[in-house]
Tab-separated table of C-alpha atoms in Angstrom:
chain	number	residue	atom	x	y	z
A	81	MET	CA	-25.677	-2.509	-8.915
A	82	TYR	CA	-26.394	0.692	-10.813
A	83	GLY	CA	-23.688	3.325	-11.045
A	84	ALA	CA	-23.444	6.771	-12.615
A	85	ILE	CA	-21.360	9.908	-12.690
A	86	TYR	CA	-22.760	13.399	-13.111
A	87	LEU	CA	-20.538	16.217	-14.389
A	88	GLU	CA	-21.024	19.906	-13.684
A	89	ASP	CA	-21.528	20.580	-17.408
A	90	GLY	CA	-24.667	18.381	-17.344
A	91	THR	CA	-23.124	15.251	-18.853
A	92	VAL	CA	-24.191	11.926	-17.331
A	93	TYR	CA	-22.339	8.607	-17.752
A	94	GLU	CA	-24.181	5.466	-16.677
A	95	GLY	CA	-22.544	2.172	-15.760
A	96	LYS	CA	-22.417	-0.281	-12.870
A	97	GLY	CA	-21.556	0.419	-9.264
A	98	PHE	CA	-18.981	-1.326	-7.072
A	99	GLY	CA	-17.171	-0.670	-3.842
A	100	PHE	CA	-18.839	1.409	-1.134
A	101	GLU	CA	-22.547	2.146	-1.555
A	102	GLY	CA	-23.155	5.855	-1.478
A	103	THR	CA	-22.773	9.182	-3.255
A	104	SER	CA	-19.717	11.463	-3.307
A	105	CYS	CA	-18.774	14.732	-4.922
A	106	GLY	CA	-15.227	15.742	-5.845
A	107	GLU	CA	-12.827	16.996	-8.493
A	108	LEU	CA	-12.695	14.718	-11.544
A	109	VAL	CA	-9.148	13.808	-12.680
A	110	PHE	CA	-7.518	11.029	-14.700
A	111	ASN	CA	-4.491	8.787	-14.174
A	112	THR	CA	-2.606	7.056	-17.010
A	113	SER	CA	-0.918	4.297	-14.972
A	114	MET	CA	-1.402	0.706	-16.137
A	115	THR	CA	-0.892	-0.647	-12.610
A	116	GLY	CA	-0.811	0.697	-9.071
A	117	TYR	CA	-4.517	1.293	-8.450
A	118	GLN	CA	-4.066	0.374	-4.773
A	119	GLU	CA	-1.221	2.844	-4.233
A	120	ILE	CA	-3.157	5.536	-6.099
A	121	LEU	CA	-6.299	5.102	-3.993
A	122	THR	CA	-4.304	5.289	-0.742
A	123	ASP	CA	-2.094	8.216	-1.784
A	124	PRO	CA	-3.199	11.212	0.354
A	125	SER	CA	-2.428	13.522	-2.580
A	126	TYR	CA	-5.720	12.356	-4.162
A	127	ALA	CA	-7.761	13.810	-1.289
A	128	GLY	CA	-11.096	15.132	-2.521
A	129	GLN	CA	-10.696	13.738	-6.041
A	130	ILE	CA	-12.614	11.245	-8.175
A	131	ILE	CA	-10.061	9.289	-10.196
A	132	THR	CA	-10.564	7.978	-13.724
A	133	MET	CA	-8.134	5.214	-14.717
A	134	THR	CA	-7.352	5.368	-18.435
A	135	TYR	CA	-6.055	1.781	-18.552
A	136	PRO	CA	-9.147	-0.351	-19.292
A	137	LEU	CA	-8.700	-3.398	-17.010
A	138	ILE	CA	-8.373	-2.683	-13.287
A	139	GLY	CA	-8.234	-5.114	-10.373
A	140	ASN	CA	-6.617	-8.047	-12.171
A	141	TYR	CA	-3.850	-8.654	-9.603
A	142	GLY	CA	-5.925	-7.934	-6.496
A	143	VAL	CA	-4.773	-6.007	-3.434
A	144	ASN	CA	-2.286	-6.515	-0.625
A	145	SER	CA	-2.323	-4.346	2.510
A	146	ASN	CA	1.488	-4.038	2.450
A	147	TYR	CA	1.181	-1.772	-0.596
A	148	ASN	CA	-1.090	0.861	0.918
A	149	GLU	CA	0.529	4.307	0.889
A	150	ALA	CA	-1.495	5.492	3.896
A	151	LYS	CA	-3.734	3.987	6.579
A	152	LYS	CA	-6.883	5.281	4.896
A	153	SER	CA	-8.052	6.789	1.637
A	154	TYR	CA	-9.066	10.395	1.087
A	155	ALA	CA	-10.164	9.841	-2.528
A	156	LYS	CA	-13.844	10.440	-3.279
A	157	GLY	CA	-14.336	7.844	-5.995
A	158	LEU	CA	-12.905	5.594	-8.716
A	159	ILE	CA	-14.083	5.296	-12.325
A	160	ILE	CA	-12.889	2.426	-14.539
A	161	LYS	CA	-13.770	0.676	-17.784
A	162	SER	CA	-13.592	-2.997	-16.713
A	163	LEU	CA	-13.502	-4.486	-13.211
A	164	CYS	CA	-11.724	-7.774	-12.558
A	165	GLU	CA	-13.527	-9.516	-9.712
A	166	LYS	CA	-11.343	-12.650	-9.637
A	167	PRO	CA	-7.713	-11.466	-9.400
A	168	SER	CA	-4.780	-13.744	-10.177
A	169	ASN	CA	-1.716	-13.101	-8.019
A	170	PHE	CA	-0.109	-15.246	-5.322
A	171	MET	CA	0.274	-12.158	-3.105
A	172	SER	CA	-3.349	-11.046	-3.434
A	173	GLU	CA	-5.246	-10.856	-0.137
A	174	ASN	CA	-8.526	-9.653	-1.588
A	175	ASN	CA	-10.141	-8.009	-4.584
A	176	LEU	CA	-10.485	-4.307	-5.368
A	177	ASP	CA	-14.230	-4.276	-4.698
A	178	LYS	CA	-13.705	-5.464	-1.098
A	179	MET	CA	-10.875	-2.966	-0.541
A	180	MET	CA	-13.060	-0.076	-1.692
A	181	LYS	CA	-15.887	-1.174	0.577
A	182	ASP	CA	-13.461	-1.198	3.517
A	183	LEU	CA	-12.050	2.232	2.604
A	184	LYS	CA	-15.534	3.653	1.891
A	185	ILE	CA	-14.750	4.611	-1.720
A	186	VAL	CA	-17.597	4.718	-4.253
A	187	GLY	CA	-16.801	3.081	-7.594
A	188	VAL	CA	-18.381	2.962	-11.046
A	189	TYR	CA	-17.302	0.704	-13.925
A	190	GLY	CA	-18.564	0.100	-17.449
A	191	ILE	CA	-17.916	3.766	-18.303
A	192	ASP	CA	-16.394	4.944	-21.588
A	193	THR	CA	-13.235	6.184	-19.868
A	194	ARG	CA	-11.659	7.264	-23.152
A	195	SER	CA	-14.530	9.683	-23.774
A	196	LEU	CA	-14.378	10.883	-20.187
A	197	THR	CA	-10.613	11.472	-20.330
A	198	LYS	CA	-10.951	13.444	-23.575
A	199	LYS	CA	-13.574	15.604	-21.893
A	200	ILE	CA	-11.224	16.369	-18.986
A	201	ARG	CA	-8.369	17.145	-21.379
A	202	ASN	CA	-10.568	19.522	-23.364
A	203	SER	CA	-12.473	21.175	-20.513
A	204	GLY	CA	-10.064	20.709	-17.595
A	205	ALA	CA	-10.619	19.131	-14.190
A	206	MET	CA	-14.236	19.652	-13.112
A	207	LYS	CA	-16.761	18.955	-10.387
A	208	CYS	CA	-18.211	15.472	-10.472
A	209	ILE	CA	-20.745	13.401	-8.536
A	210	ILE	CA	-20.282	9.627	-8.363
A	211	SER	CA	-23.163	7.483	-7.127
A	212	ASN	CA	-24.644	3.996	-7.221
A	213	LYS	CA	-28.198	5.262	-7.366
A	214	VAL	CA	-30.253	7.365	-9.753
A	215	LEU	CA	-30.214	10.967	-8.554
A	216	LYS	CA	-32.972	13.482	-9.134
A	217	SER	CA	-32.095	16.843	-10.663
A	218	GLU	CA	-32.682	18.599	-7.322
A	219	GLU	CA	-30.286	16.198	-5.586
A	220	ILE	CA	-27.619	16.785	-8.229
A	221	LYS	CA	-27.987	20.554	-7.901
A	222	ASN	CA	-27.799	20.306	-4.121
A	223	TYR	CA	-24.566	18.272	-4.229
A	224	PHE	CA	-22.895	20.718	-6.617
A	225	ASP	CA	-24.125	23.797	-4.724
A	226	ASN	CA	-22.831	22.503	-1.400
A	227	TRP	CA	-19.492	21.192	-2.640
A	228	ARG	CA	-16.436	23.377	-2.461
A	229	CYS	CA	-12.921	22.611	-3.550
A	230	GLU	CA	-10.950	22.191	-0.328
A	231	ASP	CA	-7.563	23.629	-1.249
A	232	ASP	CA	-6.197	23.008	2.235
A	233	TRP	CA	-6.594	19.212	2.424
A	234	MET	CA	-2.980	19.096	3.690
A	235	LYS	CA	-4.322	20.185	7.080
A	236	GLU	CA	-6.368	16.983	7.364
A	237	VAL	CA	-4.251	14.229	5.843
A	238	GLY	CA	-0.948	14.607	7.707
A	239	VAL	CA	0.126	13.696	11.239
A	240	LYS	CA	-1.275	15.744	14.119
A	241	GLY	CA	1.742	15.351	16.417
A	242	ILE	CA	5.468	14.658	16.220
A	243	CYS	CA	6.453	11.003	15.735
A	244	LYS	CA	9.861	9.364	15.449
A	245	ILE	CA	11.318	6.443	13.473
A	246	GLU	CA	14.645	5.242	14.840
A	247	GLY	CA	17.727	5.035	12.629
A	248	THR	CA	21.517	5.195	12.827
A	249	GLY	CA	22.043	7.579	9.908
A	250	PRO	CA	21.398	11.297	9.387
A	251	LYS	CA	18.503	12.855	11.298
A	252	VAL	CA	15.769	14.013	8.905
A	253	VAL	CA	12.747	16.084	9.851
A	254	LEU	CA	9.977	15.139	7.428
A	255	VAL	CA	7.267	17.794	7.150
A	256	ASP	CA	4.071	15.860	6.494
A	257	PHE	CA	1.633	17.423	4.021
A	258	GLY	CA	0.241	13.963	3.163
A	259	VAL	CA	3.362	11.831	2.859
A	260	LYS	CA	3.372	8.495	1.048
A	261	LYS	CA	4.813	5.550	2.944
A	262	ASN	CA	7.305	4.855	0.175
A	263	ILE	CA	9.080	8.167	0.816
A	264	ILE	CA	9.569	7.044	4.404
A	265	ARG	CA	10.680	3.592	3.206
A	266	ASN	CA	13.359	5.196	1.020
A	267	LEU	CA	14.723	7.164	3.969
A	268	MET	CA	14.651	4.040	6.129
A	269	LYS	CA	16.703	2.171	3.507
A	270	LYS	CA	19.382	4.818	4.077
A	271	ASN	CA	19.149	4.197	7.855
A	272	CYS	CA	17.948	7.739	8.480
A	273	GLU	CA	16.542	8.762	11.825
A	274	ILE	CA	13.186	10.220	10.798
A	275	ILE	CA	11.111	12.711	12.768
A	276	VAL	CA	7.714	13.306	11.150
A	277	VAL	CA	6.117	16.652	12.026
A	278	PRO	CA	2.776	18.321	11.126
A	279	TYR	CA	2.515	20.623	8.109
A	280	ASN	CA	2.389	23.795	10.245
A	281	THR	CA	5.319	23.104	12.584
A	282	PRO	CA	7.185	26.387	13.290
A	283	TYR	CA	10.827	26.966	12.418
A	284	GLU	CA	11.852	27.176	16.089
A	285	VAL	CA	10.301	23.784	16.919
A	286	ILE	CA	12.012	22.116	13.950
A	287	MET	CA	15.408	23.581	14.783
A	288	ALA	CA	15.027	22.447	18.401
A	289	LEU	CA	14.897	18.862	17.086
A	290	ASN	CA	18.498	19.303	15.823
A	291	PRO	CA	17.887	17.933	12.315
A	292	GLU	CA	20.590	17.430	9.710
A	293	GLY	CA	18.136	17.865	6.836
A	294	ILE	CA	14.499	18.718	6.017
A	295	LEU	CA	12.263	16.784	3.628
A	296	LEU	CA	9.086	18.504	2.411
A	297	SER	CA	6.630	15.769	1.449
A	298	ASN	CA	3.981	15.376	-1.208
A	299	GLY	CA	0.366	16.192	-0.388
A	300	PRO	CA	-2.958	17.482	-1.728
A	301	GLY	CA	-4.297	20.966	-2.335
A	302	ASP	CA	-3.087	24.416	-3.296
A	303	PRO	CA	0.516	25.033	-2.150
A	304	LYS	CA	-0.332	28.670	-1.369
A	305	CYS	CA	-2.556	27.405	1.471
A	306	ALA	CA	0.539	26.113	3.290
A	307	VAL	CA	1.221	29.597	4.694
A	308	GLU	CA	2.959	28.415	7.871
A	309	ALA	CA	5.184	26.001	5.964
A	310	ILE	CA	6.197	28.617	3.399
A	311	GLU	CA	7.309	30.960	6.197
A	312	MET	CA	9.202	28.125	7.907
A	313	VAL	CA	11.032	27.168	4.701
A	314	LYS	CA	12.049	30.803	4.081
A	315	LYS	CA	13.953	30.709	7.368
A	316	ILE	CA	15.321	27.193	7.217
A	317	MET	CA	16.620	26.972	3.635
A	318	SER	CA	19.768	28.905	4.521
A	319	LYS	CA	20.437	26.683	7.549
A	320	LEU	CA	20.008	23.065	6.439
A	321	PRO	CA	19.764	20.796	3.378
A	322	VAL	CA	16.181	20.805	2.057
A	323	PHE	CA	14.603	18.273	-0.309
A	324	GLY	CA	11.070	18.867	-1.629
A	325	ILE	CA	8.861	16.334	-3.436
A	326	CYS	CA	5.712	17.279	-5.407
A	327	LEU	CA	3.765	19.656	-3.100
A	328	GLY	CA	7.024	20.127	-1.198
A	329	HIS	CA	8.600	21.288	-4.471
A	330	GLN	CA	5.879	23.889	-4.952
A	331	ILE	CA	6.161	25.112	-1.350
A	332	LEU	CA	9.937	25.465	-1.692
A	333	SER	CA	9.433	27.481	-4.886
A	334	LEU	CA	6.999	29.836	-3.134
A	335	ALA	CA	9.367	30.222	-0.183
A	336	ALA	CA	12.161	31.186	-2.570
A	337	GLY	CA	9.998	33.890	-4.150
A	338	GLY	CA	8.539	31.997	-7.116
A	339	GLU	CA	4.914	31.528	-8.142
A	340	THR	CA	2.629	28.533	-8.729
A	341	TYR	CA	-0.516	28.066	-10.809
A	342	LYS	CA	-3.273	25.480	-11.250
A	343	MET	CA	-2.904	23.371	-14.387
A	344	LYS	CA	-5.756	22.593	-16.747
A	345	PHE	CA	-5.819	18.880	-15.923
A	346	GLY	CA	-2.504	18.144	-14.232
A	347	HIS	CA	-0.061	15.248	-14.556
A	348	ARG	CA	-1.112	11.923	-13.046
A	349	GLY	CA	0.413	8.606	-14.047
A	350	GLY	CA	3.519	6.462	-14.112
A	351	ASN	CA	4.776	7.298	-17.589
A	352	HIS	CA	5.711	11.004	-17.630
A	353	GLY	CA	8.994	11.849	-19.329
A	354	VAL	CA	11.358	14.432	-17.820
A	355	ILE	CA	14.899	15.518	-18.659
A	356	ASP	CA	17.656	16.135	-16.125
A	357	ILE	CA	19.104	19.325	-17.629
A	358	LYS	CA	22.535	18.969	-15.991
A	359	LEU	CA	22.976	15.316	-16.955
A	360	ASP	CA	21.253	15.790	-20.328
A	361	LYS	CA	19.492	12.525	-19.581
A	362	SER	CA	15.810	11.626	-19.780
A	363	PHE	CA	13.785	9.616	-17.262
A	364	ILE	CA	10.278	8.166	-17.062
A	365	THR	CA	8.675	9.290	-13.799
A	366	SER	CA	5.638	8.831	-11.598
A	367	GLN	CA	3.588	12.010	-11.195
A	368	ASN	CA	0.486	13.240	-9.405
A	369	HIS	CA	-0.074	16.979	-9.272
A	370	GLY	CA	-2.587	19.594	-10.350
A	371	TYR	CA	-0.389	22.644	-9.656
A	372	ALA	CA	2.953	23.653	-11.160
A	373	VAL	CA	5.724	26.207	-10.720
A	374	GLN	CA	5.955	29.183	-13.081
A	375	GLY	CA	9.409	28.970	-14.634
A	376	GLU	CA	9.727	32.708	-15.296
A	377	SER	CA	8.977	33.505	-11.663
A	378	LEU	CA	12.203	31.801	-10.521
A	379	LYS	CA	14.413	34.478	-12.069
A	380	GLY	CA	16.286	36.396	-9.402
A	381	THR	CA	15.308	33.938	-6.630
A	382	GLY	CA	18.598	32.028	-6.579
A	383	MET	CA	16.801	28.942	-7.879
A	384	ILE	CA	17.684	27.339	-11.201
A	385	GLU	CA	15.645	24.830	-13.180
A	386	THR	CA	17.116	21.313	-13.123
A	387	PHE	CA	14.343	19.165	-14.658
A	388	LYS	CA	11.868	19.895	-17.441
A	389	ASN	CA	8.783	17.971	-18.553
A	390	LEU	CA	9.242	16.477	-22.029
A	391	ASN	CA	5.563	16.806	-22.948
A	392	ASP	CA	4.713	20.401	-22.030
A	393	ASP	CA	8.020	21.977	-20.844
A	394	THR	CA	6.685	22.614	-17.334
A	395	VAL	CA	9.169	22.907	-14.465
A	396	GLU	CA	9.941	19.481	-12.960
A	397	GLY	CA	12.835	20.321	-10.663
A	398	ILE	CA	14.814	23.201	-9.155
A	399	GLU	CA	17.880	23.728	-6.972
A	400	HIS	CA	19.587	26.669	-5.331
A	401	GLU	CA	22.671	28.156	-6.972
A	402	TYR	CA	24.911	27.488	-3.972
A	403	LEU	CA	22.801	26.172	-1.056
A	404	PRO	CA	22.030	22.410	-0.599
A	405	VAL	CA	18.373	23.045	-1.374
A	406	PHE	CA	16.521	21.283	-4.190
A	407	SER	CA	13.169	19.783	-5.161
A	408	VAL	CA	11.355	17.829	-7.855
A	409	GLN	CA	7.761	17.880	-9.054
A	410	PHE	CA	7.703	14.140	-9.799
A	411	HIS	CA	7.914	11.218	-7.361
A	412	PRO	CA	11.416	9.683	-7.162
A	413	GLU	CA	10.022	7.050	-4.784
A	414	GLY	CA	7.522	5.798	-7.403
A	415	ALA	CA	4.739	3.696	-5.837
A	416	PRO	CA	3.295	3.226	-8.342
A	417	GLY	CA	5.688	3.797	-11.179
A	418	PRO	CA	9.398	3.784	-12.002
A	419	GLU	CA	12.088	4.494	-9.420
A	420	ASP	CA	14.768	5.553	-11.924
A	421	THR	CA	15.257	8.880	-10.134
A	422	SER	CA	15.647	7.423	-6.632
A	423	TYR	CA	19.270	8.633	-6.830
A	424	LEU	CA	17.876	11.959	-5.608
A	425	PHE	CA	17.549	10.465	-2.128
A	426	ASP	CA	21.292	9.754	-2.270
A	427	LYS	CA	21.894	13.384	-3.233
A	428	PHE	CA	19.960	14.508	-0.160
A	429	ILE	CA	21.784	12.034	2.110
A	430	ASN	CA	25.163	13.150	0.760
A	431	TYR	CA	24.385	16.799	1.489
A	432	MET	CA	23.685	15.877	5.100
A	433	LYS	CA	26.772	13.677	5.422
A	434	GLU	CA	28.946	16.463	3.996
A	435	GLY	CA	28.092	18.536	7.052
A	436	TRP	CA	25.792	21.170	5.575
A	437	GLY	CA	23.907	22.807	8.421
A	438	LYS	CA	26.621	22.029	10.976
A	439	GLY	CA	28.755	25.054	10.266
A	440	GLU	CA	31.239	23.061	8.168
A	441	LYS	CA	30.380	24.738	4.857
C-alpha cells in the first residue's frame, strides 16, 4: 500500500502505508526511544501529533494490550523506517499493523527518518499530512488550510467525571489532563486511595473530597490553556502537598507566577539526561513535551530549580522553598523508558504521611 507524508514547507516523502487507511493532519515530532512504540502511541500527551521514530526497526516485539497507557489513541500518525510484521515475543498478542488499524492510526514506513528528523531539528515542529494515497495539490492545500493546532487537547483526553480507585493509603486527588496509566499504577503500588477528577475541577470541589495530596498529571497542549487548573493550583498549593508531572509541572510553574514557552522541537524519548541539583546526581529519564518553563521567570516566586537538563540546560524540576510543593518535567513513571526517578513518588507519599495539609505543619 502506498504511503506518503507532506510537509508544510512543500517537502514530500514517499514510502509504504500501514495501519489505518486514511489521511490525517497534525504536528510533526520525533521520538528517540528504541522501544515503547505501543506506550507512545497510547500516551494522551501525543494528541494531535504525527510521531517519527528515530530508531529504525519498529514492531519487532509486537503489542500487548496490558501495556496501553490509555483506552484509545489521540495520535494522528506514525512514521518509521522499517516495519516488522512478524514479531517475536512470547507476550505478543498481535502486530503493530493490526493495533494501528484498531486504533485508527495512519502509518507510513520506508521513509528516510534520519533526514526527516534533521529537518525537524533544523526547522522545528511543523504541520504535516500523512496519507496512504496520492494527494492532489488542492487536497494538500485544503488539509493545511483547515488544520489548526489545538492547544487545548487536555479538554478532550481526560476524564469527564469524578472516578475513584480504592486504597488503604493516603488519599490523592489526581487532576487528569491526559494521565498515563503508569502514573496511576505507581500510586496504586503505594496503596493510595485515588480520586481522578477532570482538568477543570474547581478548588472548592477538590477540597470537599478531603484529599491529603494533589497530583497534576501529564497531558497534551499549551499549559496556558489550562486556565481553570492554574487558578485552582494557586489556591491549593498553600493547603496541601502538590506533585506535578510534565504538563502538571508547567501548570504549577504558571500558578506560582512563572512563565512557559514553546520549544523548537521539544524533548521526546527515553534517553534524556537530567541532573538532580540537590543530590548532584545524574539520571536518564523518559520525556515527552513541547513546552518548557522559563528559568528566569521563577525568581521571586518561591520556587527553586531542582533538576536541569544535561543537553540544553532547560528546567526539569522545581520545588517550593518551604511548602511541600514540587514538580518535574520528565516522567518518573517511565512507560516507556527508565524508572530511576520513581523515588519522587515516595517523596510525595512522605509529604502526605507527615501530615502536611492537616494542620500539623
